[in-house]
Amino acid sequence: MAEARVIAQNNAQTNELIARLSPTPIPSYLTYSPYVSIYPPVTTPTTPTTTAG
């Protein structure tokens, strides 16, 4: 019983240390990157088109 309590306290302490040393940033509102476009990308043909004539 005492061993389980020590393990639980150790896990709680480890989680507390991880939370304090490397906190995960939580944004206050959703933001979008200015480098991402809402339009589909422009595709260019990879092979040149030639006209016979």
mmCIF file with all atom_site columns, C-alpha atoms in Angstrom:
data_model
loop_
_atom_site.group_PDB
_atom_site.id
_atom_site.type_symbol
_atom_site.label_atom_id
_atom_site.label_alt_id
_atom_site.label_comp_id
_atom_site.label_asym_id
_atom_site.label_entity_id
_atom_site.label_seq_id
_atom_site.pdbx_PDB_ins_code
_atom_site.Cartn_x
_atom_site.Cartn_y
_atom_site.Cartn_z
_atom_site.occupancy
_atom_site.B_iso_or_equiv
_atom_site.pdbx_formal_charge
_atom_site.auth_seq_id
_atom_site.auth_comp_id
_atom_site.auth_asym_id
_atom_site.auth_atom_id
_atom_site.pdbx_PDB_model_num
ATOM 1  C CA . MET A 1 1  ? 0.000  0.000  0.000   1.00 0.00 ? 1  MET A CA 1
ATOM 2  C CA . ALA A 1 2  ? 2.809  2.391  0.861   1.00 0.00 ? 2  ALA A CA 1
ATOM 3  C CA . GLU A 1 3  ? 4.583  1.507  -2.371  1.00 0.00 ? 3  GLU A CA 1
ATOM 4  C CA . ALA A 1 4  ? 1.518  2.446  -4.424  1.00 0.00 ? 4  ALA A CA 1
ATOM 5  C CA . ARG A 1 5  ? 1.309  5.778  -2.595  1.00 0.00 ? 5  ARG A CA 1
ATOM 6  C CA . VAL A 1 6  ? 4.985  6.512  -3.319  1.00 0.00 ? 6  VAL A CA 1
ATOM 7  C CA . ILE A 1 7  ? 4.491  5.663  -7.001  1.00 0.00 ? 7  ILE A CA 1
ATOM 8  C CA . ALA A 1 8  ? 1.416  7.899  -7.196  1.00 0.00 ? 8  ALA A CA 1
ATOM 9  C CA . GLN A 1 9  ? 3.245  10.787 -5.510  1.00 0.00 ? 9  GLN A CA 1
ATOM 10 C CA . ASN A 1 10 ? 6.220  10.321 -7.829  1.00 0.00 ? 10 ASN A CA 1
ATOM 11 C CA . ASN A 1 11 ? 3.952  10.414 -10.889 1.00 0.00 ? 11 ASN A CA 1
ATOM 12 C CA . ALA A 1 12 ? 2.183  13.522 -9.609  1.00 0.00 ? 12 ALA A CA 1
ATOM 13 C CA . GLN A 1 13 ? 5.497  15.248 -8.928  1.00 0.00 ? 13 GLN A CA 1
ATOM 14 C CA . THR A 1 14 ? 6.817  14.313 -12.380 1.00 0.00 ? 14 THR A CA 1
ATOM 15 C CA . ASN A 1 15 ? 3.696  15.659 -14.065 1.00 0.00 ? 15 ASN A CA 1
ATOM 16 C CA . GLU A 1 16 ? 3.910  18.877 -12.044 1.00 0.00 ? 16 GLU A CA 1
ATOM 17 C CA . LEU A 1 17 ? 7.564  19.387 -12.989 1.00 0.00 ? 17 LEU A CA 1
ATOM 18 C CA . ILE A 1 18 ? 6.866  18.769 -16.666 1.00 0.00 ? 18 ILE A CA 1
ATOM 19 C CA . ALA A 1 19 ? 3.958  21.212 -16.588 1.00 0.00 ? 19 ALA A CA 1
ATOM 20 C CA . ARG A 1 20 ? 6.073  23.924 -14.937 1.00 0.00 ? 20 ARG A CA 1
ATOM 21 C CA . LEU A 1 21 ? 9.272  23.468 -16.941 1.00 0.00 ? 21 LEU A CA 1
ATOM 22 C CA . SER A 1 22 ? 7.798  23.116 -20.417 1.00 0.00 ? 22 SER A CA 1
ATOM 23 C CA . PRO A 1 23 ? 4.332  24.650 -20.497 1.00 0.00 ? 23 PRO A CA 1
ATOM 24 C CA . THR A 1 24 ? 2.376  24.228 -23.702 1.00 0.00 ? 24 THR A CA 1
ATOM 25 C CA . PRO A 1 25 ? 1.270  27.577 -25.121 1.00 0.00 ? 25 PRO A CA 1
ATOM 26 C CA . ILE A 1 26 ? -2.493 27.895 -25.471 1.00 0.00 ? 26 ILE A CA 1
ATOM 27 C CA . PRO A 1 27 ? -3.613 30.627 -27.878 1.00 0.00 ? 27 PRO A CA 1
ATOM 28 C CA . SER A 1 28 ? -6.460 32.832 -26.751 1.00 0.00 ? 28 SER A CA 1
ATOM 29 C CA . TYR A 1 29 ? -8.064 32.698 -30.183 1.00 0.00 ? 29 TYR A CA 1
ATOM 30 C CA . LEU A 1 30 ? -7.580 30.803 -33.432 1.00 0.00 ? 30 LEU A CA 1
ATOM 31 C CA . THR A 1 31 ? -5.099 32.421 -35.793 1.00 0.00 ? 31 THR A CA 1
ATOM 32 C CA . TYR A 1 32 ? -4.090 31.521 -39.317 1.00 0.00 ? 32 TYR A CA 1
ATOM 33 C CA . SER A 1 33 ? -0.651 31.705 -40.840 1.00 0.00 ? 33 SER A CA 1
ATOM 34 C CA . PRO A 1 34 ? -0.170 34.560 -43.318 1.00 0.00 ? 34 PRO A CA 1
ATOM 35 C CA . TYR A 1 35 ? 1.838  32.162 -45.494 1.00 0.00 ? 35 TYR A CA 1
ATOM 36 C CA . VAL A 1 36 ? -1.126 29.878 -46.178 1.00 0.00 ? 36 VAL A CA 1
ATOM 37 C CA . SER A 1 37 ? -3.494 30.803 -48.979 1.00 0.00 ? 37 SER A CA 1
ATOM 38 C CA . ILE A 1 38 ? -7.195 30.061 -49.026 1.00 0.00 ? 38 ILE A CA 1
ATOM 39 C CA . TYR A 1 39 ? -7.004 29.613 -52.793 1.00 0.00 ? 39 TYR A CA 1
ATOM 40 C CA . PRO A 1 40 ? -5.914 26.364 -54.439 1.00 0.00 ? 40 PRO A CA 1
ATOM 41 C CA . PRO A 1 41 ? -2.342 26.330 -55.725 1.00 0.00 ? 41 PRO A CA 1
ATOM 42 C CA . VAL A 1 42 ? -1.713 27.209 -59.350 1.00 0.00 ? 42 VAL A CA 1
ATOM 43 C CA . THR A 1 43 ? -0.613 24.131 -61.226 1.00 0.00 ? 43 THR A CA 1
ATOM 44 C CA . THR A 1 44 ? 1.661  24.338 -64.214 1.00 0.00 ? 44 THR A CA 1
ATOM 45 C CA . PRO A 1 45 ? 2.080  21.501 -66.693 1.00 0.00 ? 45 PRO A CA 1
ATOM 46 C CA . THR A 1 46 ? 5.277  19.551 -66.204 1.00 0.00 ? 46 THR A CA 1
ATOM 47 C CA . THR A 1 47 ? 5.651  18.649 -69.879 1.00 0.00 ? 47 THR A CA 1
ATOM 48 C CA . PRO A 1 48 ? 5.699  21.368 -72.528 1.00 0.00 ? 48 PRO A CA 1
ATOM 49 C CA . THR A 1 49 ? 2.781  21.323 -74.917 1.00 0.00 ? 49 THR A CA 1
ATOM 50 C CA . THR A 1 50 ? 3.653  21.679 -78.568 1.00 0.00 ? 50 THR A CA 1
ATOM 51 C CA . THR A 1 51 ? 1.341  22.329 -81.454 1.00 0.00 ? 51 THR A CA 1
ATOM 52 C CA . ALA A 1 52 ? 1.886  20.451 -84.693 1.00 0.00 ? 52 ALA A CA 1
ATOM 53 C CA . GLY A 1 53 ? 1.663  22.641 -87.691 1.00 0.00 ? 53 GLY A CA 1
#
